[in-house]
Amino acid sequence: MAALPNLAAAEISTVSTSYNIIGMPGLVDLPTAEVAPDSEFVLTYVQYGPQARGALTFQVTPRLTASFRYTKLAMFGGGGAYDYYDRSFDVRFRLLNESKYLPAVSIGLNDFIGTGVYSSEYIVATKSLLDNRLRVTGGLGWGRLGGRNSLGQTFGSRPVWDYGEGGTLSAGQWFRGDFAPFGGISYQVNDKLTLKAEYSSDIYAREADVGILEYKSPLSFGIDYKLSPITNLSLFYLNGETLGAQMTMQFNARRPAARSGLEKAPLPVAPRGSYDAKTWSADWISDPTNKTDLQKLLSAELAKDGQGLEAMSLSGHAVELRVINNRYFSPAQAVGRASRLLTRVMPASVETFRITLTERGLPLSSVVVKRSDLERLENASSSEIFKHAEIVEADLGNKDLVRTPDVFPRFKWSLTPYAELSLFDPDNPVRTEVGIRAAASYEITPSLILSGAVTKSIWGNIGTGEVAPTNIQPVRTHGPIYAQQGDPAIEHLTAAWYARPGKNLYSRVTVGYLESMFGGASAELLWKPVDSRLALGAEVAWVKQRDYDQLFGFQDYSTTTGHVSAYYDWNNGFISTVHAGKYLAGDWGATLAVDRKFNNGWTVGAYATITDISAEEYGEGSFDKGIRFTIPLEWALGQPSKGKSVTDIQSLARDGGARVEVEGRLFEWVNDGHGDALASRWGKFWR
């Protein structure tokens, strides 16, 4: 059985973290040794003169900070002939936490993977004084931060970085060449206002060479003003020459954006009272109509709560429910509410409740709880009922289960707006499209599902993007052509069958128009015990490239693609994934992904794919990589919802390392219904 995590609310620091103009905790342009509260997620936008910059920063662990930055350098490319757009990644690690006498110390890499326009490394220390209002920072920098008043060299001269197609580690430069001191101070005047000043060792040589910035002074000054609990406005004067402004928005994955608990309270537990042999008799089971009536009543009550009763088995002393959770992001909340309903519906003799969560017709895991424990512990903490509950493998052999009439077949449809982004096109770095999506599904049985979606663009310019040159089969780079000609478009149109072929095994077969660019057939098998941190999977697909209009036709290109996969939950919120096999363009290789998943459903991660295609064949970026994050609507709205917003930011969309996109891949939703996910969100059992 999975261990219950600490259910106390995570401590979120009330001390505001100041962010510099590259999107990392810092002064104006310089870093400090500060770290944000664990799990802080930050968006920054900076404008100074004709230059603009956006950054996305995440406090990955209490010590590790990572950032992705996108910068427009006006008239920087070609020696000042055209605008240049730069993508860069930064990372920082806190080596030493601040103590009474010692400062905090951090080490960091700026622009460590890419073209190296902002490439620098540093070691920095920060000490807080005057009740943390005054913070003094000093450090040593290399690369760009080693340009003024160098103290010497480390490990010889800094080699010139041959970045090739970009996107590769510049490790040969790290902490080499000239190094120089930098420093600064910040003073928090009150809860809203902070003043900052710095002495920079960056002389902005490349910008000065092409005339986009005139370097006059190593001194820069800034003012931060807190507009709201999540929004900061900053004004700065850079290098004695340039005025600029910055907007910073700070969120925390552990802290809801809206008040939670706005849903209707569940019905209370109905205690049975003292033992009475006649009242608690199981003689009622001899009348089969009682079973039918109880199942009908329970199905109606669960439906009022946004859940479905797929099937039920009932004896004189035990009941098992197969529950379809249509509403609650936390599976433990669905289980808790179903348990309360059982105390109100079931005869007094029924003592053991077994609630089995199902998804796409497949039983995932079962929670077994005693009715007497529910009666005794209703007003106790959720951790107390957890001690008396069991999370076990779902019973695949229960022949007494009776399917609830009129639940299936089931038809669902929706008509919703959609918005899409296309990022990092050098001619237009942000392209958008908005339109209407009509989607429908027909569940013939719980595990046999027909589904499809059609989109109609209302406005957008994604289809006007340039088609990137490619040296291999264009499986993704023709995206702008698909966007231009596919209006309206069949986004997907599939039949999917899900099954449990054996203990700990899950399977999926999907056929049809799988995604916007490919159709065919995909089959998947997953091994995942309910209480295991390890899962193994395999998938194979035969696919054919769709016509650009995304209707019913196909192009000539077809291929067989497939992967073996391993998933491991490190039991600290981190899940690592490896996919190895053949990709859409015929290349062979592997994808490594690391995601941090929070108890409330937030997920933030990064991935990279290396295949047998060379960097030159792949093109700009050298290999496929990106960051991704998932935000549950429940977190944002404060209302129960299984909906979520999924964002995948690729540094560039190229053909190498591309996988077919299939709806309903097994691991994520199977894992969400297993022991660790139930345990991690058990705090909502009584909600």
XYZ file of C-alpha atoms in Angstrom:
687
model
C 0.000 0.000 0.000
C 1.323 3.456 -0.875
C 2.571 5.635 1.953
C 0.604 8.748 2.822
C 2.580 11.933 2.196
C 2.752 14.839 4.601
C -0.664 16.396 4.151
C 0.234 19.686 5.806
C 0.051 22.590 3.439
C 3.384 23.412 1.908
C 5.005 26.429 3.521
C 5.127 29.224 0.960
C 7.545 32.043 1.700
C 5.976 35.474 2.142
C 9.273 37.177 1.196
C 9.024 38.321 -2.402
C 11.744 37.138 -4.780
C 13.152 39.797 -7.099
C 13.820 38.811 -10.729
C 16.366 40.356 -13.074
C 15.842 41.182 -16.752
C 16.951 37.730 -17.911
C 14.201 36.123 -15.801
C 16.287 34.687 -12.942
C 16.323 35.762 -9.270
C 18.625 38.768 -9.239
C 19.183 42.518 -9.307
C 18.826 44.458 -12.585
C 20.823 42.330 -15.033
C 23.025 40.473 -12.559
C 22.305 37.276 -10.610
C 22.048 36.947 -6.861
C 22.239 33.804 -4.729
C 18.527 34.057 -3.948
C 16.173 31.189 -4.653
C 12.430 31.456 -5.031
C 10.021 29.416 -2.912
C 10.004 25.797 -4.030
C 7.737 25.253 -7.077
C 7.463 28.933 -8.001
C 6.594 29.401 -11.673
C 7.430 32.808 -13.144
C 6.686 34.628 -16.402
C 8.661 37.786 -17.213
C 8.490 40.240 -20.087
C 11.094 42.974 -20.597
C 11.240 45.881 -23.041
C 14.210 48.237 -23.351
C 14.437 50.354 -26.479
C 13.706 48.160 -29.507
C 14.829 45.041 -27.633
C 12.300 42.641 -26.080
C 12.625 39.508 -23.978
C 10.339 36.919 -22.450
C 11.305 34.232 -19.953
C 9.714 31.279 -18.219
C 11.400 30.297 -14.935
C 10.709 27.434 -12.538
C 12.067 26.649 -9.080
C 12.582 22.949 -9.821
C 13.685 22.007 -6.294
C 14.467 24.138 -3.211
C 18.019 24.532 -4.594
C 17.675 24.226 -8.396
C 16.332 27.030 -10.630
C 15.881 26.693 -14.415
C 14.791 29.204 -17.036
C 13.985 29.364 -20.748
C 14.403 32.751 -22.396
C 13.483 34.160 -25.817
C 14.982 37.487 -26.876
C 14.465 39.835 -29.797
C 17.690 41.700 -30.573
C 16.731 44.426 -33.022
C 19.228 44.943 -35.870
C 21.651 42.459 -34.296
C 21.909 39.769 -36.971
C 24.244 40.091 -39.936
C 26.316 42.764 -38.216
C 23.245 44.929 -37.651
C 21.417 44.152 -40.892
C 18.335 42.422 -39.451
C 16.554 41.459 -36.231
C 17.858 38.375 -34.468
C 15.833 36.057 -32.221
C 17.714 34.082 -29.602
C 16.591 31.102 -27.502
C 18.581 30.339 -24.382
C 18.442 28.176 -21.270
C 19.778 29.107 -17.826
C 20.286 26.984 -14.737
C 21.391 27.777 -11.182
C 22.126 25.637 -8.132
C 22.357 26.883 -4.541
C 25.481 25.442 -2.960
C 25.064 26.949 0.496
C 22.017 28.229 2.341
C 22.347 31.475 4.234
C 23.069 31.201 7.951
C 23.583 33.689 10.757
C 27.145 34.458 9.730
C 27.539 33.000 6.236
C 25.919 34.191 2.989
C 23.933 32.085 0.569
C 26.128 30.851 -2.294
C 24.962 29.768 -5.750
C 26.600 28.643 -8.965
C 25.009 29.199 -12.352
C 25.201 28.834 -16.119
C 23.587 31.332 -18.501
C 22.827 30.359 -22.115
C 24.618 27.042 -21.659
C 22.913 25.353 -24.597
C 22.516 27.199 -27.876
C 24.299 29.921 -29.833
C 25.982 31.448 -26.779
C 24.962 35.103 -27.278
C 24.494 35.408 -23.497
C 26.914 32.646 -22.508
C 28.369 33.173 -19.005
C 29.025 31.338 -15.766
C 29.198 32.665 -12.231
C 29.602 32.006 -8.539
C 27.636 34.465 -6.412
C 27.031 35.110 -2.710
C 24.204 37.082 -1.088
C 23.855 38.137 2.577
C 20.661 39.516 4.100
C 20.851 42.287 6.686
C 18.440 44.563 8.552
C 15.735 41.914 8.960
C 16.198 40.778 5.336
C 15.378 44.214 3.942
C 18.944 44.876 2.785
C 20.619 42.251 0.616
C 24.256 42.550 -0.411
C 25.555 40.522 -3.363
C 29.008 39.850 -4.745
C 30.326 37.344 -7.239
C 32.765 36.304 -9.934
C 31.718 35.854 -13.545
C 33.119 34.253 -16.694
C 32.185 34.700 -20.342
C 30.077 37.814 -20.740
C 30.394 38.405 -17.007
C 34.195 38.409 -17.268
C 34.496 41.436 -19.540
C 35.354 44.317 -17.174
C 38.352 44.552 -14.812
C 39.344 40.920 -15.251
C 41.266 39.378 -12.347
C 42.961 36.844 -14.621
C 42.104 33.567 -16.325
C 41.066 30.111 -15.164
C 41.943 26.957 -17.124
C 43.491 28.992 -19.915
C 41.788 31.210 -22.496
C 38.124 30.774 -23.319
C 37.753 28.925 -26.645
C 35.595 30.349 -29.403
C 32.265 28.546 -29.380
C 31.450 26.809 -32.672
C 27.742 26.320 -32.086
C 27.040 24.746 -35.502
C 23.266 24.336 -35.802
C 22.832 25.473 -32.202
C 21.164 23.606 -29.365
C 24.300 21.853 -28.074
C 26.095 22.200 -24.745
C 28.907 24.740 -24.651
C 30.688 22.752 -21.919
C 34.135 23.440 -23.389
C 33.761 27.105 -22.395
C 32.448 26.740 -18.865
C 34.462 28.622 -16.217
C 37.313 29.184 -18.657
C 39.023 32.406 -19.654
C 38.820 35.847 -18.049
C 36.883 36.189 -14.824
C 35.829 39.427 -13.157
C 34.007 40.661 -10.033
C 30.470 42.024 -9.929
C 28.146 43.066 -7.138
C 25.137 45.017 -6.003
C 22.575 45.719 -3.309
C 18.809 45.693 -2.970
C 16.743 47.379 -0.287
C 13.121 46.542 0.423
C 11.596 49.852 1.484
C 8.233 48.290 2.365
C 6.039 45.359 1.332
C 5.584 46.833 -2.139
C 8.717 48.789 -3.047
C 12.290 47.528 -3.577
C 15.286 49.546 -4.786
C 18.238 47.917 -6.576
C 21.687 48.965 -7.748
C 24.516 46.952 -9.303
C 28.024 47.088 -10.649
C 28.233 44.819 -13.714
C 31.233 43.057 -15.236
C 29.374 42.651 -18.553
C 30.495 45.309 -21.063
C 27.857 44.352 -23.684
C 30.576 44.092 -26.330
C 28.484 42.322 -28.976
C 25.566 44.721 -28.680
C 27.899 47.734 -28.756
C 29.690 46.394 -31.849
C 26.489 46.492 -33.926
C 25.251 49.699 -32.343
C 22.096 48.478 -30.624
C 23.311 49.531 -27.164
C 25.784 52.180 -26.078
C 27.788 51.116 -23.052
C 28.480 54.148 -20.843
C 28.703 52.876 -17.274
C 29.028 49.620 -15.305
C 26.316 50.905 -12.960
C 22.622 50.051 -13.350
C 19.645 50.905 -11.155
C 16.166 49.476 -10.741
C 12.876 49.862 -8.892
C 10.447 46.979 -8.226
C 6.841 47.678 -7.309
C 4.382 44.946 -6.306
C 1.111 45.652 -8.089
C -0.644 42.561 -6.682
C 0.280 39.364 -4.841
C 1.375 37.804 -8.155
C 2.373 40.807 -10.314
C 5.444 43.053 -10.142
C 6.327 46.059 -12.312
C 9.992 47.027 -12.580
C 11.674 50.073 -14.093
C 15.422 50.134 -14.713
C 18.240 52.293 -16.039
C 20.839 50.073 -17.686
C 24.532 50.908 -18.166
C 24.034 54.647 -17.883
C 22.243 54.679 -21.234
C 19.054 52.646 -21.545
C 15.660 52.896 -19.838
C 13.451 49.828 -19.683
C 10.472 48.183 -18.017
C 9.693 44.656 -16.855
C 6.498 42.827 -15.917
C 6.820 39.758 -13.686
C 4.047 37.314 -12.800
C 4.712 34.774 -10.059
C 2.616 31.661 -9.450
C 3.176 28.689 -7.209
C 2.188 25.166 -8.191
C 1.394 24.361 -4.565
C -0.829 27.355 -3.962
C -4.213 27.470 -5.773
C -4.911 30.473 -7.972
C -8.513 30.511 -6.691
C -10.134 29.553 -3.417
C -10.847 25.845 -3.317
C -13.690 24.030 -1.663
C -16.357 25.976 -3.531
C -18.173 22.803 -4.515
C -21.298 21.637 -2.716
C -20.455 19.791 0.484
C -20.931 16.014 0.439
C -23.751 14.397 2.357
C -22.673 13.351 5.859
C -22.002 9.761 6.858
C -25.181 8.039 8.068
C -24.292 5.999 11.189
C -26.125 2.754 11.792
C -26.544 3.227 15.534
C -26.166 0.453 18.092
C -26.196 -3.186 17.036
C -29.604 -4.721 16.554
C -29.691 -8.302 15.268
C -32.929 -7.772 13.398
C -31.918 -4.454 11.832
C -28.449 -5.732 10.940
C -29.712 -9.013 9.510
C -28.619 -9.944 5.978
C -31.906 -11.690 5.178
C -32.784 -8.903 2.733
C -30.276 -10.357 0.236
C -32.617 -13.279 -0.494
C -34.939 -10.950 -2.434
C -33.169 -10.168 -5.782
C -35.274 -7.062 -6.336
C -33.502 -5.450 -3.376
C -30.185 -5.620 -5.249
C -31.719 -4.074 -8.344
C -33.404 -1.292 -6.402
C -30.240 -0.476 -4.443
C -28.151 -0.299 -7.621
C -30.696 1.982 -9.274
C -30.817 4.255 -6.219
C -27.039 4.420 -5.853
C -26.583 5.143 -9.567
C -28.977 8.090 -9.338
C -27.244 9.514 -6.246
C -23.773 9.188 -7.770
C -24.994 10.910 -10.943
C -26.054 13.911 -8.861
C -22.460 14.079 -7.630
C -20.939 13.992 -11.110
C -20.009 10.311 -11.018
C -21.266 7.208 -12.751
C -21.956 3.704 -11.473
C -20.611 1.379 -14.143
C -21.294 -1.877 -12.262
C -21.934 -3.255 -8.786
C -21.693 -6.539 -6.918
C -23.485 -6.969 -3.609
C -23.635 -9.561 -0.854
C -25.121 -9.441 2.618
C -21.912 -8.046 4.122
C -19.886 -6.467 1.280
C -20.343 -4.289 -1.780
C -18.092 -3.422 -4.714
C -18.699 -0.426 -6.941
C -17.118 0.251 -10.323
C -17.147 4.061 -10.312
C -16.646 6.378 -13.292
C -15.198 9.609 -11.908
C -16.391 12.313 -14.310
C -15.823 15.287 -12.034
C -13.027 15.207 -9.435
C -9.369 15.739 -10.289
C -8.446 14.002 -7.037
C -9.464 10.320 -7.239
C -9.484 10.197 -3.430
C -12.250 12.823 -3.379
C -14.355 10.680 -5.702
C -13.761 7.649 -3.464
C -14.613 9.588 -0.308
C -17.891 10.859 -1.690
C -18.909 7.423 -2.957
C -18.115 5.994 0.515
C -20.406 8.503 2.209
C -23.229 7.658 -0.200
C -22.829 3.962 0.561
C -23.394 4.602 4.286
C -26.716 6.226 3.380
C -27.921 3.633 0.856
C -26.642 0.222 1.928
C -28.457 -1.945 4.512
C -26.832 -2.058 7.954
C -25.369 -5.536 7.438
C -23.046 -4.308 4.631
C -19.754 -3.614 6.430
C -17.069 -3.759 3.718
C -16.997 -1.161 0.947
C -14.795 -1.818 -2.074
C -14.720 1.140 -4.473
C -12.987 0.473 -7.777
C -12.014 3.405 -9.951
C -12.447 2.837 -13.683
C -11.237 4.806 -16.684
C -12.188 3.991 -20.277
C -13.865 0.856 -18.987
C -10.749 -0.469 -17.225
C -10.606 -1.087 -13.465
C -7.478 0.683 -12.169
C -7.339 0.073 -8.423
C -9.674 -0.535 -5.509
C -10.004 1.223 -2.175
C -11.294 -1.072 0.560
C -12.690 0.613 3.660
C -14.780 -0.587 6.594
C -18.093 1.114 7.166
C -17.506 1.186 10.908
C -14.257 3.125 10.323
C -16.144 5.705 8.247
C -18.714 6.095 11.015
C -16.037 6.399 13.693
C -13.611 8.709 11.866
C -15.859 11.074 9.897
C -14.725 14.033 11.993
C -11.101 12.937 12.168
C -8.382 13.904 9.709
C -8.112 12.211 6.345
C -4.804 10.687 7.464
C -6.679 8.705 10.120
C -9.047 7.053 7.657
C -6.055 6.407 5.381
C -4.491 4.263 8.129
C -7.528 1.994 8.052
C -8.084 1.858 4.291
C -6.396 -0.370 1.721
C -5.436 0.448 -1.861
C -5.242 -2.822 -3.773
C -5.193 -4.262 -7.285
C -8.626 -4.272 -8.898
C -10.260 -7.710 -8.976
C -10.495 -8.783 -12.614
C -12.316 -12.006 -11.803
C -15.409 -10.786 -9.987
C -18.184 -12.533 -11.919
C -20.891 -11.149 -9.631
C -20.600 -7.634 -11.024
C -23.843 -6.421 -12.621
C -23.581 -3.603 -15.151
C -25.866 -0.656 -14.472
C -28.599 -0.446 -17.137
C -28.758 2.512 -19.533
C -25.248 3.816 -18.736
C -23.865 2.661 -22.090
C -23.874 3.351 -24.969
C -23.197 6.998 -24.162
C -22.900 9.989 -26.491
C -21.066 13.195 -25.552
C -20.347 16.319 -27.563
C -18.930 19.793 -27.108
C -18.514 23.028 -29.053
C -15.683 25.138 -27.673
C -13.262 27.860 -28.782
C -9.617 26.948 -29.246
C -6.370 28.888 -29.487
C -3.045 27.703 -30.864
C 0.424 29.217 -30.770
C 3.329 28.740 -33.137
C 6.557 29.986 -31.585
C 10.087 30.881 -32.649
C 9.617 31.489 -36.377
C 12.507 33.917 -37.134
C 10.256 36.054 -39.354
C 7.434 36.222 -36.823
C 8.272 34.624 -33.466
C 4.688 34.407 -32.196
C 1.948 33.256 -34.567
C -1.547 32.504 -33.346
C -4.798 30.980 -34.463
C -8.213 31.030 -32.829
C -11.294 29.156 -33.907
C -14.073 26.744 -32.996
C -13.652 23.043 -32.192
C -16.588 20.630 -32.400
C -15.829 17.347 -30.646
C -17.885 14.222 -29.974
C -17.479 10.723 -28.610
C -19.694 7.659 -28.676
C -18.912 5.074 -26.023
C -20.382 1.878 -27.434
C -19.188 0.010 -24.345
C -17.074 1.428 -21.517
C -13.900 0.358 -23.322
C -14.880 0.775 -26.996
C -14.951 4.444 -27.926
C -15.489 6.310 -31.177
C -14.305 9.913 -31.071
C -13.514 12.817 -33.343
C -13.017 16.549 -33.558
C -13.379 19.116 -36.339
C -11.847 22.593 -36.224
C -12.706 25.793 -38.085
C -10.308 28.717 -37.949
C -11.780 32.165 -37.363
C -8.601 34.208 -37.341
C -4.883 33.492 -37.347
C -1.571 33.617 -39.141
C -0.011 30.229 -38.377
C -0.531 29.223 -42.000
C 1.595 32.152 -43.176
C 4.734 30.791 -41.513
C 7.783 29.780 -43.512
C 8.318 26.072 -44.145
C 11.699 25.200 -42.660
C 14.143 23.424 -44.984
C 14.654 19.758 -44.167
C 17.077 17.045 -45.145
C 14.782 14.163 -44.176
C 11.136 13.180 -44.592
C 9.036 16.285 -43.672
C 6.859 14.778 -40.934
C 6.540 18.031 -38.897
C 8.172 20.900 -40.779
C 5.206 21.145 -43.172
C 3.015 22.263 -40.268
C 2.381 25.719 -41.805
C 1.035 24.062 -44.962
C -1.330 21.904 -42.898
C -2.472 25.049 -41.048
C -3.009 26.947 -44.294
C -4.897 24.261 -46.231
C -6.664 22.504 -43.360
C -9.602 24.812 -42.746
C -11.932 23.253 -41.780
C -9.950 20.220 -40.656
C -10.633 16.821 -39.158
C -8.348 17.022 -36.133
C -8.789 13.327 -35.355
C -11.341 10.596 -36.044
C -10.669 7.289 -34.304
C -11.987 4.087 -32.826
C -10.180 2.981 -29.655
C -10.435 -0.250 -27.702
C -9.024 -0.577 -24.181
C -8.601 -3.834 -22.264
C -7.048 -5.585 -19.251
C -5.422 -8.686 -20.831
C -4.044 -9.880 -17.501
C -2.960 -8.918 -13.998
C -1.042 -5.618 -13.987
C -1.526 -5.342 -17.774
C -3.334 -2.662 -19.780
C -3.761 -2.438 -23.546
C -4.970 -0.016 -26.193
C -5.681 -0.327 -29.925
C -6.522 2.851 -31.862
C -7.332 3.091 -35.581
C -8.303 5.998 -37.805
C -7.081 9.531 -38.352
C -4.831 9.595 -35.296
C -3.726 13.229 -35.424
C -3.609 16.206 -37.773
C -0.750 14.854 -39.927
C -0.971 11.036 -39.690
C -3.553 8.273 -39.750
C -3.276 4.531 -39.326
C -3.296 2.030 -36.479
C -1.542 2.093 -33.098
C -1.331 -0.657 -30.462
C 0.076 -0.315 -26.953
C 0.686 -2.595 -23.945
C 1.534 -1.366 -20.429
C 2.697 -3.304 -17.366
C 1.970 -1.323 -14.193
C 1.277 -2.913 -10.777
C -0.966 -0.768 -8.620
C 1.705 -0.151 -5.938
C 4.808 -0.155 -8.137
C 6.976 2.857 -8.911
C 8.129 1.177 -12.142
C 6.063 0.746 -15.290
C 7.067 -0.739 -18.650
C 5.371 -0.283 -21.986
C 5.582 -1.017 -25.690
C 3.853 0.615 -28.632
C 3.861 -0.058 -32.368
C 2.059 1.867 -35.104
C 1.657 1.770 -38.849
C 0.865 5.249 -40.103
C 0.439 7.132 -43.366
C 0.851 10.858 -43.874
C -2.415 12.759 -44.328
C -3.208 15.232 -47.079
C -2.584 18.872 -46.246
C -6.307 19.669 -46.182
C -6.719 17.294 -43.187
C -9.841 15.719 -44.581
C -9.954 12.099 -45.717
C -7.057 11.749 -48.180
C -3.485 10.559 -47.696
C -0.094 11.263 -49.229
C 2.309 8.537 -50.391
C 4.572 8.400 -47.313
C 3.925 5.583 -44.825
C 6.055 4.021 -42.118
C 6.037 1.656 -39.156
C 7.101 3.291 -35.923
C 7.313 2.009 -32.375
C 8.934 2.339 -28.976
C 9.626 0.480 -25.774
C 9.189 2.649 -22.710
C 10.159 2.697 -19.050
C 8.598 4.963 -16.426
C 9.910 5.395 -12.887
C 8.378 7.367 -10.041
C 11.160 8.436 -7.656
C 8.584 8.913 -4.887
C 9.555 12.571 -4.388
C 7.329 14.083 -7.047
C 9.701 13.344 -9.928
C 8.889 10.880 -12.701
C 11.460 9.937 -15.329
C 10.546 8.423 -18.696
C 12.586 6.793 -21.441
C 11.190 5.951 -24.892
C 13.501 4.094 -27.270
C 12.738 3.021 -30.822
C 11.918 4.241 -34.315
C 10.466 7.701 -34.974
C 8.207 9.036 -37.723
C 10.966 10.078 -40.127
C 12.596 6.633 -39.927
C 15.281 7.695 -37.439
C 16.184 5.508 -34.455
C 16.962 6.822 -30.993
C 15.617 7.599 -27.535
C 13.724 10.287 -25.648
C 14.480 11.117 -22.012
C 11.924 13.132 -20.030
C 11.867 14.261 -16.413
C 8.660 15.673 -14.927
C 7.846 17.004 -11.495
C 4.261 16.225 -10.575
C 2.530 17.899 -7.658
C -0.268 16.514 -5.529
C -2.724 19.032 -6.987
C -2.041 17.858 -10.556
C 0.448 20.503 -11.677
C 3.214 19.005 -13.825
C 6.374 20.722 -15.059
C 8.996 18.868 -17.075
C 11.590 18.834 -19.820
C 12.530 16.328 -22.504
C 15.194 15.720 -25.139
C 15.439 13.246 -28.021
C 18.668 12.026 -29.589
C 18.480 9.891 -32.745
C 20.845 8.655 -35.437
C 20.150 11.809 -37.479
C 23.144 14.156 -37.326
C 22.844 17.776 -36.201
C 23.358 18.885 -39.812
C 20.545 16.629 -41.043
C 18.264 17.732 -38.195
C 18.834 21.415 -38.892
C 18.692 24.397 -36.565
C 18.545 23.245 -32.954
C 20.596 20.043 -33.570
C 18.100 17.754 -31.785
C 14.524 17.732 -30.491
C 13.985 19.195 -27.030
C 11.433 21.165 -25.107
C 9.665 21.953 -21.872
C 6.084 21.163 -20.957
C 3.668 21.946 -18.185
C 0.141 20.938 -17.216
C -2.179 23.149 -15.173
C -5.380 21.564 -13.789
C -8.471 23.714 -14.245
C -9.434 22.810 -10.678
C -6.299 24.658 -9.461
C -7.166 27.745 -11.493
C -10.939 27.880 -10.901
C -11.390 26.503 -7.384
C -14.167 24.230 -8.667
C -13.970 20.444 -9.187
C -12.906 19.618 -12.728
C -10.961 16.898 -14.504
C -10.003 19.369 -17.222
C -6.452 20.592 -17.653
C -4.403 22.885 -19.839
C -1.379 21.221 -21.450
C 1.407 23.335 -22.966
C 4.414 21.968 -24.843
C 7.107 24.477 -25.803
C 9.602 23.126 -28.323
C 12.662 25.223 -29.041
C 11.995 24.358 -32.712
C 9.664 21.902 -34.447
C 11.769 19.750 -36.761
C 11.402 16.314 -38.325
C 13.947 14.357 -36.304
C 12.755 12.646 -33.131
C 9.045 13.117 -33.935
C 6.491 10.660 -32.511
C 2.947 10.123 -33.680
C 0.424 11.805 -31.360
C -2.271 9.391 -30.185
C -5.076 10.293 -27.815
C -5.434 8.041 -24.758
C -1.874 6.734 -24.315
C -1.954 4.542 -21.264
C 0.609 5.520 -18.651
C -0.616 8.925 -17.502
C -4.236 8.037 -16.779
C -3.465 4.537 -15.509
C -0.859 5.925 -13.108
C -3.316 8.597 -11.893
C -5.673 5.848 -10.743
C -3.040 3.853 -8.855
C -1.741 3.784 -5.303
C 0.724 6.672 -5.253
C -1.657 9.106 -6.944
C -4.484 8.127 -4.600
C -2.205 8.485 -1.585
C -0.709 11.807 -2.660
C -4.164 13.379 -3.031
C -5.795 11.618 -0.079
C -6.196 14.937 1.731
C -9.438 15.459 -0.219
C -11.062 12.193 0.927
C -13.497 13.991 3.239
C -14.083 16.973 0.863
